[in-house]
Tab-separated table of C-alpha atoms and ligand atoms in Angstrom:
chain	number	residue	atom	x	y	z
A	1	UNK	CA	155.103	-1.377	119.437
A	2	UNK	CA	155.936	-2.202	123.017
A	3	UNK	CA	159.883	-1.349	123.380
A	4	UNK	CA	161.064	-3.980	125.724
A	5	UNK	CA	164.795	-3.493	127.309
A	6	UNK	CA	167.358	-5.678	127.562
A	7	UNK	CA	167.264	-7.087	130.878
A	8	UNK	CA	171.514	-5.649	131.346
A	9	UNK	CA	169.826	-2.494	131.335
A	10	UNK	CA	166.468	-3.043	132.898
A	11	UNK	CA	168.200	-3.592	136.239
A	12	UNK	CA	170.677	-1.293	136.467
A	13	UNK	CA	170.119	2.180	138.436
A	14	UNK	CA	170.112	5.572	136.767
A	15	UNK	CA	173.945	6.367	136.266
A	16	UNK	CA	175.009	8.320	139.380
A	17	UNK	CA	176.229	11.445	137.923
A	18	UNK	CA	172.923	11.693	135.497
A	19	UNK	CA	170.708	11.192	138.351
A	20	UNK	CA	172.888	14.019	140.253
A	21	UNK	CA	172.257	16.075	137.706
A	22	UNK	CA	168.696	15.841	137.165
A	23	UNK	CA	168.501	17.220	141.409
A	24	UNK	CA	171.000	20.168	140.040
A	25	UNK	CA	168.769	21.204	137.493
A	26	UNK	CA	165.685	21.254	139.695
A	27	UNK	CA	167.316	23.329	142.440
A	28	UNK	CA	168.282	25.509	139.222
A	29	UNK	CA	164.962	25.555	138.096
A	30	UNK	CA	163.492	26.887	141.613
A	31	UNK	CA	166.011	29.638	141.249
A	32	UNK	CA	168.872	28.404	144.000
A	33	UNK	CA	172.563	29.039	143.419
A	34	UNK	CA	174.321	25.601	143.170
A	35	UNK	CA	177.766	25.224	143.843
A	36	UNK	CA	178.187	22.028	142.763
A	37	UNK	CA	180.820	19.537	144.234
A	38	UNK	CA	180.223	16.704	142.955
A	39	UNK	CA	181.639	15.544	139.855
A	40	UNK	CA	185.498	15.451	139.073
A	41	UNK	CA	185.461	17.430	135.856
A	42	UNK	CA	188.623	19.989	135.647
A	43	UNK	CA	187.006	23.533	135.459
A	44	UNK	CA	190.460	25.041	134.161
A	45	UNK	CA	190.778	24.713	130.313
A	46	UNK	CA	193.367	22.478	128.583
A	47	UNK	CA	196.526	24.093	128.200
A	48	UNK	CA	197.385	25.948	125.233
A	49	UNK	CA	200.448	23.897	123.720
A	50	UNK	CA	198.016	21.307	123.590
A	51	UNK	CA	195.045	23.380	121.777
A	52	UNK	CA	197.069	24.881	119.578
A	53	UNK	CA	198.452	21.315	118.611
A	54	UNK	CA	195.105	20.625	117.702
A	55	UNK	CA	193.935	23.465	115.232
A	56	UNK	CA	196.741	22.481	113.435
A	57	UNK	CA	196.129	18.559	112.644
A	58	UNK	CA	193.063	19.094	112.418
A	59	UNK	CA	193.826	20.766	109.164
A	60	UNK	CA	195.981	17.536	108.174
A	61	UNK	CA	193.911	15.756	105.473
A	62	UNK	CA	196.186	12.540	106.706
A	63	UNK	CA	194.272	12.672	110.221
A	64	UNK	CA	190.682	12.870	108.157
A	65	UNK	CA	190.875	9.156	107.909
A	66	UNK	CA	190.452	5.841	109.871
A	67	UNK	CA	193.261	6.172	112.877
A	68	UNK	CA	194.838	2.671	113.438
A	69	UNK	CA	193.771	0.369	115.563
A	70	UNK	CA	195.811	0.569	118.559
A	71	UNK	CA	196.570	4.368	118.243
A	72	UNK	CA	199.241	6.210	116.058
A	73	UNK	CA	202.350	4.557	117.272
A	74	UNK	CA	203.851	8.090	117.659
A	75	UNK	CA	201.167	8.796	120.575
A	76	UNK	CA	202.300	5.288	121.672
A	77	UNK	CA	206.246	5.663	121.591
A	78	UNK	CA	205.102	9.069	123.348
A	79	UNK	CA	202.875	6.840	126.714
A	80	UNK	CA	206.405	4.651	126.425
A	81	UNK	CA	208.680	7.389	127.057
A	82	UNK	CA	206.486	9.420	129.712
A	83	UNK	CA	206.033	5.586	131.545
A	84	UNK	CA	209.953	5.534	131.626
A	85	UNK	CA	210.415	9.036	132.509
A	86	UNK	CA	207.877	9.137	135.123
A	87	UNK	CA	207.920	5.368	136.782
A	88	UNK	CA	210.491	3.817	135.130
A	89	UNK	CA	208.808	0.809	134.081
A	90	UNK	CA	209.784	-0.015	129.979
A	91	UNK	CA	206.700	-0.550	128.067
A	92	UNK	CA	206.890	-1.594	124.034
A	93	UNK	CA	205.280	0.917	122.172
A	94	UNK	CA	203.779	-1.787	119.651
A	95	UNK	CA	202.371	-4.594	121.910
A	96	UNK	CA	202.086	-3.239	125.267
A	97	UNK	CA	200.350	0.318	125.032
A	98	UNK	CA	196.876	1.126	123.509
A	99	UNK	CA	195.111	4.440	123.055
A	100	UNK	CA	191.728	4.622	124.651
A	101	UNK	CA	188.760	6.717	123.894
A	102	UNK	CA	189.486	7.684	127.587
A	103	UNK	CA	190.376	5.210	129.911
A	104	UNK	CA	186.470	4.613	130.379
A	105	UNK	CA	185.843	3.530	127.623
A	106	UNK	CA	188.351	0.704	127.919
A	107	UNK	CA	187.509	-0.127	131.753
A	108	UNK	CA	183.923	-0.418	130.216
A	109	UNK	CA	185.187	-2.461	127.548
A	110	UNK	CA	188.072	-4.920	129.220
A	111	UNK	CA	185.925	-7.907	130.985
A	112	UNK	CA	184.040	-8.276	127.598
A	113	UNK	CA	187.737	-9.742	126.699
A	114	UNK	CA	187.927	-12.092	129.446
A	115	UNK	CA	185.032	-12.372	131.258
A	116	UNK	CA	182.337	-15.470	130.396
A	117	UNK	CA	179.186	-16.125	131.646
A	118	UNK	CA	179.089	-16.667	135.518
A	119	UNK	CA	182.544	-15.577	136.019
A	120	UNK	CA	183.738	-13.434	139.047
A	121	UNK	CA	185.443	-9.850	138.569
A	122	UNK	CA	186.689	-8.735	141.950
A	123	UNK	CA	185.154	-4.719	142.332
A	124	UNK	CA	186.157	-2.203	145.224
A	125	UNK	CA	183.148	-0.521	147.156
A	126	UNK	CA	182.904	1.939	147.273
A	127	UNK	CA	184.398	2.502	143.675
A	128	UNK	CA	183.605	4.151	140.321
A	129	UNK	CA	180.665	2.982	139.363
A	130	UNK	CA	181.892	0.904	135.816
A	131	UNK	CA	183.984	-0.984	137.220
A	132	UNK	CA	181.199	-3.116	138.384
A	133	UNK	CA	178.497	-2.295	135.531
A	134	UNK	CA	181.573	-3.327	133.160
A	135	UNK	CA	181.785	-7.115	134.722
A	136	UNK	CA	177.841	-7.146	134.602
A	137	UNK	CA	177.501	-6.073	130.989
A	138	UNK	CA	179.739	-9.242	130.232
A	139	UNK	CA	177.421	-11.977	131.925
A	140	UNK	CA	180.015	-11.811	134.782
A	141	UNK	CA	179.500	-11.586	138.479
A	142	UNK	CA	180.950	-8.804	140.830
A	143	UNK	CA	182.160	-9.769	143.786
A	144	UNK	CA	182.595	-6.425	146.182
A	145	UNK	CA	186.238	-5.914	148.003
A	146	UNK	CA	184.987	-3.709	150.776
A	147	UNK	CA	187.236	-0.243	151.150
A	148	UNK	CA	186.963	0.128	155.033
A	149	UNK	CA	188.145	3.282	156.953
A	150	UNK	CA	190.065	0.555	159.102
A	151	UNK	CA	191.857	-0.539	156.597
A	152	UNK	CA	193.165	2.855	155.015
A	153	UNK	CA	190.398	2.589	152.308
A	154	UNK	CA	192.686	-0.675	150.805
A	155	UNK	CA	190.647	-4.181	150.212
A	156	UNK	CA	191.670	-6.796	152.632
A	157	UNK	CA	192.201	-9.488	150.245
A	158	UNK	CA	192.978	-12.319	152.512
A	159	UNK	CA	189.214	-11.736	153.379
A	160	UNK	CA	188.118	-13.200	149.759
A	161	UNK	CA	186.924	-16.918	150.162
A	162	UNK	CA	189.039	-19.399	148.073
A	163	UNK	CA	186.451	-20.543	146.186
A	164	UNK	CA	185.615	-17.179	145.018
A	165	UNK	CA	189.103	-16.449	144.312
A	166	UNK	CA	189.013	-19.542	142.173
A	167	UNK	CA	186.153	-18.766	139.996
A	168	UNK	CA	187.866	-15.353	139.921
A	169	UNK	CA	188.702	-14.110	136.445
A	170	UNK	CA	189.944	-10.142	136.915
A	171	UNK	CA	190.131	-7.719	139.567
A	172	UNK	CA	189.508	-3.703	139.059
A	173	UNK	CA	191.753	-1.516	141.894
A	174	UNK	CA	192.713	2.068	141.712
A	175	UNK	CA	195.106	4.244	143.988
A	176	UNK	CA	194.922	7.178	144.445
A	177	UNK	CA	191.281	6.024	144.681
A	178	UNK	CA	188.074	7.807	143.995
A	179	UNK	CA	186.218	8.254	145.864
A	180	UNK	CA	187.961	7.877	149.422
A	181	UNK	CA	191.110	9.672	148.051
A	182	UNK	CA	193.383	6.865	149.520
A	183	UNK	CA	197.044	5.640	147.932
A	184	UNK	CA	198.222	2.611	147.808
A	185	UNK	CA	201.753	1.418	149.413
A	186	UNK	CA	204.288	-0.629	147.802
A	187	UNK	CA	203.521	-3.644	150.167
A	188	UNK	CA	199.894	-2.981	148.843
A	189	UNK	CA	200.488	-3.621	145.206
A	190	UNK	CA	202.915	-6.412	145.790
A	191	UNK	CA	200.987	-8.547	147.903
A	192	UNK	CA	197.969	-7.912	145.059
A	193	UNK	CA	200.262	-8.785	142.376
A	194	UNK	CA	201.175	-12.021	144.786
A	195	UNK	CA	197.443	-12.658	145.149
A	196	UNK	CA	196.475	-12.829	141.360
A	197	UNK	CA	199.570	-14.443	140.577
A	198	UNK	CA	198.537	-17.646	142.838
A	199	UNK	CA	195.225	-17.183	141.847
A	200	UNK	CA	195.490	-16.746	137.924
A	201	UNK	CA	193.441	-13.244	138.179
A	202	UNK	CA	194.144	-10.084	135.722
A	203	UNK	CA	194.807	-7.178	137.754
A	204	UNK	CA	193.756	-4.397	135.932
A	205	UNK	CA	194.585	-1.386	137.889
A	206	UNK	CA	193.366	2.038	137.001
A	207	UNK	CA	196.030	5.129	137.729
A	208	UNK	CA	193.486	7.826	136.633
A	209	UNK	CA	194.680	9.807	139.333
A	210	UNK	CA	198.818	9.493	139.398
A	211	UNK	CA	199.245	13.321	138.942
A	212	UNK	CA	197.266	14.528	141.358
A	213	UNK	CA	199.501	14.124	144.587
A	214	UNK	CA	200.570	16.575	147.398
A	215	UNK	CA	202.583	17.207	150.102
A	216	UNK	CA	205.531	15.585	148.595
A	217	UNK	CA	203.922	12.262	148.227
A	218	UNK	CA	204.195	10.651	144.538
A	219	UNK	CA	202.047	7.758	143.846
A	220	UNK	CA	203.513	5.140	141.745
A	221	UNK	CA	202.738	2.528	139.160
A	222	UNK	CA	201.787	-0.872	140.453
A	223	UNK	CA	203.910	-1.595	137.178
A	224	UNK	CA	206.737	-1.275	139.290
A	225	UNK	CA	206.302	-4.160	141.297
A	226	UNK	CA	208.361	-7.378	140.507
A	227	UNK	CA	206.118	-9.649	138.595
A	228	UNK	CA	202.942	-7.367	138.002
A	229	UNK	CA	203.456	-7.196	133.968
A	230	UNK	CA	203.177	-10.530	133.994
A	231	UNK	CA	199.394	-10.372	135.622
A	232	UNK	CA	197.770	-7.071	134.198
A	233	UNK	CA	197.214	-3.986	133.123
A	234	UNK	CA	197.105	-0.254	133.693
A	235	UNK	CA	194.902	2.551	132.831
A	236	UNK	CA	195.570	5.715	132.735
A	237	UNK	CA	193.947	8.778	131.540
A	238	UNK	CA	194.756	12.445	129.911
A	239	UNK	CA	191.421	13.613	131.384
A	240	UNK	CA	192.339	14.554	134.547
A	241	UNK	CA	196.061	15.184	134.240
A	242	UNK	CA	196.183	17.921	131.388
A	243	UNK	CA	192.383	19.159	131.838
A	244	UNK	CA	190.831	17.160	128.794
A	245	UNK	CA	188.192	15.464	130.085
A	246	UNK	CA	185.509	16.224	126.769
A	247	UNK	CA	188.529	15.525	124.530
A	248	UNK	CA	188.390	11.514	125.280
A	249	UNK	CA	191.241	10.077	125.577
A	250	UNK	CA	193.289	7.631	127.546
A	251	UNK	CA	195.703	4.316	127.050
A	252	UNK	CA	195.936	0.969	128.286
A	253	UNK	CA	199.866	-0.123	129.367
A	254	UNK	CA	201.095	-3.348	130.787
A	255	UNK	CA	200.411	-7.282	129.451
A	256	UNK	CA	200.694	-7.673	126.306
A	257	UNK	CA	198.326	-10.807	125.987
A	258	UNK	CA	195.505	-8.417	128.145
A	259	UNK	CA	196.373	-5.380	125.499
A	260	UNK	CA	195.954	-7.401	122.624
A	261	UNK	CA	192.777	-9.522	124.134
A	262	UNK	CA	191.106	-5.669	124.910
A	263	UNK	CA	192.194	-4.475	121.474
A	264	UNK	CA	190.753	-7.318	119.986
A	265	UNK	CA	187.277	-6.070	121.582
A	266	UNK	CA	187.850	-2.547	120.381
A	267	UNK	CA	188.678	-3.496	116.940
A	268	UNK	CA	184.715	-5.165	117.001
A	269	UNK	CA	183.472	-2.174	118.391
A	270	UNK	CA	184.954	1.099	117.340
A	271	UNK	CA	188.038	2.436	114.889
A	272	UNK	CA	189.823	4.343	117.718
A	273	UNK	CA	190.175	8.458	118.717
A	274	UNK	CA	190.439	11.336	115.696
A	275	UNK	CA	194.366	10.771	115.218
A	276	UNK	CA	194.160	15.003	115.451
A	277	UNK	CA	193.286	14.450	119.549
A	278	UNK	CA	195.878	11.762	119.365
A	279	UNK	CA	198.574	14.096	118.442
A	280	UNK	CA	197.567	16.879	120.703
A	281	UNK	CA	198.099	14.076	123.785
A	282	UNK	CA	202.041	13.768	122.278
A	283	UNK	CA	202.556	17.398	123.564
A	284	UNK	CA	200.485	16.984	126.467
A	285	UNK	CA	202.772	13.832	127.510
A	286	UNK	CA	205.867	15.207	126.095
A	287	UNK	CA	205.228	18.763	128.125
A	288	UNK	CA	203.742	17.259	131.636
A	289	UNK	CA	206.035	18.230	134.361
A	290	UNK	CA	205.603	21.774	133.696
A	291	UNK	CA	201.630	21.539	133.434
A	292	UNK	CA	200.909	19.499	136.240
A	293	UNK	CA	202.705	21.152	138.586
A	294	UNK	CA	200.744	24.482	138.004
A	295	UNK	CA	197.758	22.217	138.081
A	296	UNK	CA	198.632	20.333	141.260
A	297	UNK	CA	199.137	23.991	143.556
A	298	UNK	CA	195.746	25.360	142.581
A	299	UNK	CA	194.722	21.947	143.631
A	300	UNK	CA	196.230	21.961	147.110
A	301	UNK	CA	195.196	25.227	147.774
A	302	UNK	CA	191.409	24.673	146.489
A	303	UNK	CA	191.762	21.178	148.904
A	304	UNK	CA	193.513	23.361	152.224
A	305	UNK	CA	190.492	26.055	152.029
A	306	UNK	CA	187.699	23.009	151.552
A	307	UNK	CA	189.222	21.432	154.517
A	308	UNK	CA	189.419	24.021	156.550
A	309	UNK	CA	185.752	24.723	156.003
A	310	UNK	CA	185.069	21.313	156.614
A	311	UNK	CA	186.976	20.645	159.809
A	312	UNK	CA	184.907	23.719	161.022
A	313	UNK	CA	181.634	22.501	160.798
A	314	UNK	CA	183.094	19.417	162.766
A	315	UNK	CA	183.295	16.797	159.639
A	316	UNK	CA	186.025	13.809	159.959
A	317	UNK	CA	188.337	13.284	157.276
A	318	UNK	CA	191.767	12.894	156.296
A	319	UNK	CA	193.272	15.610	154.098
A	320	UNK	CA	194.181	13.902	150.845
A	321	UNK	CA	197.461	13.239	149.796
A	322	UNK	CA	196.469	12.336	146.257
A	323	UNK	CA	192.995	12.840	143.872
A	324	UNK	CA	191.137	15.801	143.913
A	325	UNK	CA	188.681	14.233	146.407
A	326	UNK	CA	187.667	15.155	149.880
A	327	UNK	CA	186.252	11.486	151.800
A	328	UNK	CA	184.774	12.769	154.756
A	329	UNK	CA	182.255	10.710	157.088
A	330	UNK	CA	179.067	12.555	157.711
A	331	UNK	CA	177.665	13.255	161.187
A	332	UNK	CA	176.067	11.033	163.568
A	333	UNK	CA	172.352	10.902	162.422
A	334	UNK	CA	172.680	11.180	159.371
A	335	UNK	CA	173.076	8.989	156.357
A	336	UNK	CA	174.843	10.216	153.253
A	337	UNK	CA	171.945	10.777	150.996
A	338	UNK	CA	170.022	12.598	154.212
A	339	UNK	CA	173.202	14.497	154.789
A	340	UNK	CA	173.773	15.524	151.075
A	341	UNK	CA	170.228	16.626	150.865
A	342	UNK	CA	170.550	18.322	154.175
A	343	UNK	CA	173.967	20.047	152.899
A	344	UNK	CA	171.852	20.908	149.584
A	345	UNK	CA	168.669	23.041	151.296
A	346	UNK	CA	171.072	24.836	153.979
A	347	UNK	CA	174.165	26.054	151.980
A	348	UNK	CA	173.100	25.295	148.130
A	349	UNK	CA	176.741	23.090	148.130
A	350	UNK	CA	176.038	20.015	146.370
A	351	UNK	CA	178.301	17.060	147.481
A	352	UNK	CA	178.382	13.402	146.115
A	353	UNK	CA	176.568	10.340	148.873
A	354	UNK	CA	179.367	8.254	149.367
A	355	UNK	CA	176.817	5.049	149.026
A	356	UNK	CA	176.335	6.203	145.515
A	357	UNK	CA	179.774	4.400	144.939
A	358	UNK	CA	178.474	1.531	146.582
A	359	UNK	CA	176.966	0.557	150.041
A	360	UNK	CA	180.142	0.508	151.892
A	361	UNK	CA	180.108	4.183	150.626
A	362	UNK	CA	177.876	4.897	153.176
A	363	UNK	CA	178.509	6.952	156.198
A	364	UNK	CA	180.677	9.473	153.554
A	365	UNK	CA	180.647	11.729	151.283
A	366	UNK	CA	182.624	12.932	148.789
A	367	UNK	CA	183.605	16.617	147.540
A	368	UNK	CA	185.352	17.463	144.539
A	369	UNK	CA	188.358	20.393	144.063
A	370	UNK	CA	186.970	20.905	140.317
A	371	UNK	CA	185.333	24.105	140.835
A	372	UNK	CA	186.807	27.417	140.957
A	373	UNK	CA	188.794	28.288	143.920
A	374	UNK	CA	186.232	31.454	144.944
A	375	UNK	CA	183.318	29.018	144.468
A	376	UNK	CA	184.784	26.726	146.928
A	377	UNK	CA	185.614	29.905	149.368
A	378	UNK	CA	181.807	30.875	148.801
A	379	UNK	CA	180.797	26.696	149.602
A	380	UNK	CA	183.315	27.425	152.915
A	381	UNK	CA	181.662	30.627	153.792
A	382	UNK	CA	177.973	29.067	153.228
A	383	UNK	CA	178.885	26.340	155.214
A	384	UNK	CA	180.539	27.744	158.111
A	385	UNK	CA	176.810	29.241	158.681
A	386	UNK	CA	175.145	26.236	159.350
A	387	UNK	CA	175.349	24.159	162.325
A	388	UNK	CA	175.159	20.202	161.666
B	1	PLP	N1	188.772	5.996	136.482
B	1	PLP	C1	188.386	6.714	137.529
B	1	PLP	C2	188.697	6.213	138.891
B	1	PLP	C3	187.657	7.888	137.356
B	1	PLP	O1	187.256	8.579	138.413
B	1	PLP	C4	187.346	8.315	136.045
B	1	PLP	C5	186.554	9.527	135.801
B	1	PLP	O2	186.012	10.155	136.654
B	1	PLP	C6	187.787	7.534	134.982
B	1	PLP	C7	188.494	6.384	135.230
B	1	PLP	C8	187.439	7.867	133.559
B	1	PLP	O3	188.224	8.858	133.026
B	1	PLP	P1	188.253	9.128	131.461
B	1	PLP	O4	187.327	8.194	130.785
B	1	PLP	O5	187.863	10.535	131.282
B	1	PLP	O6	189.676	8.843	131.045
């Protein structure tokens, strides 16, 4: 029998991370060293309060079974509290937070909600890639904010033409961004929250990132702004703040009508995370400050010896202030992909083409701070070798 796909997935390139790793394994395969900069996956392990949180419900025959819905409302009160503590923005435990099976899953999931055939989602490019697979998947069309070095990596949203805007039914943004690393202002967020207010658009804006900041800079929630409840939601993620990436799990705070129209979808398509996980991200929330701090130095010292190496080899970037991300054009000549392949053959460092977030990527490329400090010394020392 002749398996014939769907045409959703017929056109849509290999996923950029599997196709990243497929090059990874061959240099593997031919024997070369990798160190490999390219996706944001923590390398430390999740913190112990958290694991050992874990063995024990997991022993719970209570968390065996079906977990509600929305997520244990304990795990829920828990994303309330840390909101207040941490932004002070007062979120309703019961209506206006929902656990995620990572915030991926409910980026992926969101514009299924709201989205209808021939609708417009509003997508930064360069951006993570499901942002604009997500708006596809629902019959919807993405319409690309450009992120321009210019313009500190923000959209310029009085660039969007009316009539787009109109037909407009969401729009995905995220500071501190991946990939170019950049944070958002206050002025920023309001005059986005101003823009989908006139314009009847969902913002959904995704805070993966919040916890990742340096220098004395703390980014905020765009749940602060006057008005932006009103007009959408936020993600947010345990992944990359406490080091649980594999363990899946994120939330969903902000609008209650966009919670409820999201958790509607969910309830069609799956019964929610293992309530054990669910209780091991109540520590993780209720013990942050003390874990993210530790986190955030080996961070800033992993991101000072990167740049360092970088600036040597003559690369031009901005040192980020947030994200564990460094954005840094390549040189004249090149484009990313022949640059990333160049990097590849001469040092065995593996970095991310910045047009694999999207064709306004290109010209960049992106290394990540998620290997092990003395990996990203040996990277430094590699590349200090090699003249560009
Ligand atoms: N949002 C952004 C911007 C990301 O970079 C990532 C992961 O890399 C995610 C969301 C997804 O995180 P998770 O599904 O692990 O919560």
């Amino acid at each position: 029998m002749k398996i014939e796909k769907s045409k959703r997935i017929k056109d849509l390139p290999p996923y950029l991370f599997a196709r990243i790793d497929q090059i990874k394994s061959e240099q593997i395969a031919q024997g070369r060293e990798v160190i490999d900069l390219t996706i944001g996956d923590p390398d430390l392990p999740t913190p112990e309060g958290i694991i050992s949180q874990m063995k024990e419900a997991v022993g719970e025959a209570k968390n065996h079974r079906y977990p509600p819905y929305a997520g244990i409302l304990p795990l829920r009160e828990a994303v309330a509290e840390w909101y207040w503590k941490r932004f002070q923005v007062k979120l309703n435990p019961e209506t206006e937070v929902l656990i995620l099976i990572g915030s991926k899953e409910g980026i992926a999931h969101l514009p299924l909600a709201f989205i209808d055939e021939g609708d417009y989602g509003l997508v930064p490019d360069p951006g993570y890639p499901v942002y604009k697979t997500s708006i596809l998947f629902a019959g919807g069309i993405p319409y690309l904010m450009p992120l321009r070095k210019e313009n500190n990596f923000l959209p310029d949203l009085s660039q969007i033409p009316q009539d787009i805007a109109q037909k407009t039914k969401l729009m995905f943004l995220n500071y501190p961004n991946n990939p170019t690393s950049a944070v958002s202002s206050k002025e920023f967020f309001e005059t986005a929250v101003n823009f989908c207010q006139e314009n009847q658009i969902l913002l959904c804006h995704d805070a993966a990132y919040s916890e990742i900041y340096f220098d004395g800079y703390k980014p905020m929630s765009f749940l602060q702004v006057e008005g932006a409840k009103e007009v959408g939601i936020e993600f947010h993620s345990f992944s990359k703040t406490f080091n649980m990436t594999g363990w899946r799990l994120g939330f969903a705070v902000g609008n209650a009508e966009i919670i409820a129209g999201l958790g509607k979808i969910k309830t069609n398509i799956d019964s929610g995370v293992f309530s054990a996980v669910q209780e091991a991200g109540i520590v993780a929330l209720k013990s942050n400050l003390g874990v993210t701090e530790t986190l955030r130095k080996i961070y800033q010292e992993r991101r000072d010896l990167l740049c360092s190496g970088l600036k040597k080899i003559g690369l031009n970037f901005k040192p980020p202030l947030a994200t564990f991300y460094v954005w840094a054009e390549v040189p004249p000549g090149f484009t990313s992909l022949e640059f990333t392949a160049h990097l590849l053959n001469q040092t065995g460092v593996l970095a991310t083409p910045g047009n694999g977030f999207g064709s306004f990527g290109e010209g960049f490329v992106r290394f990540s701070l998620t290997e092990a400090t003395e990996k990203i010394k040996k990277a430094v020392d590699r590349m200090s070798k090699v003249l560009f």
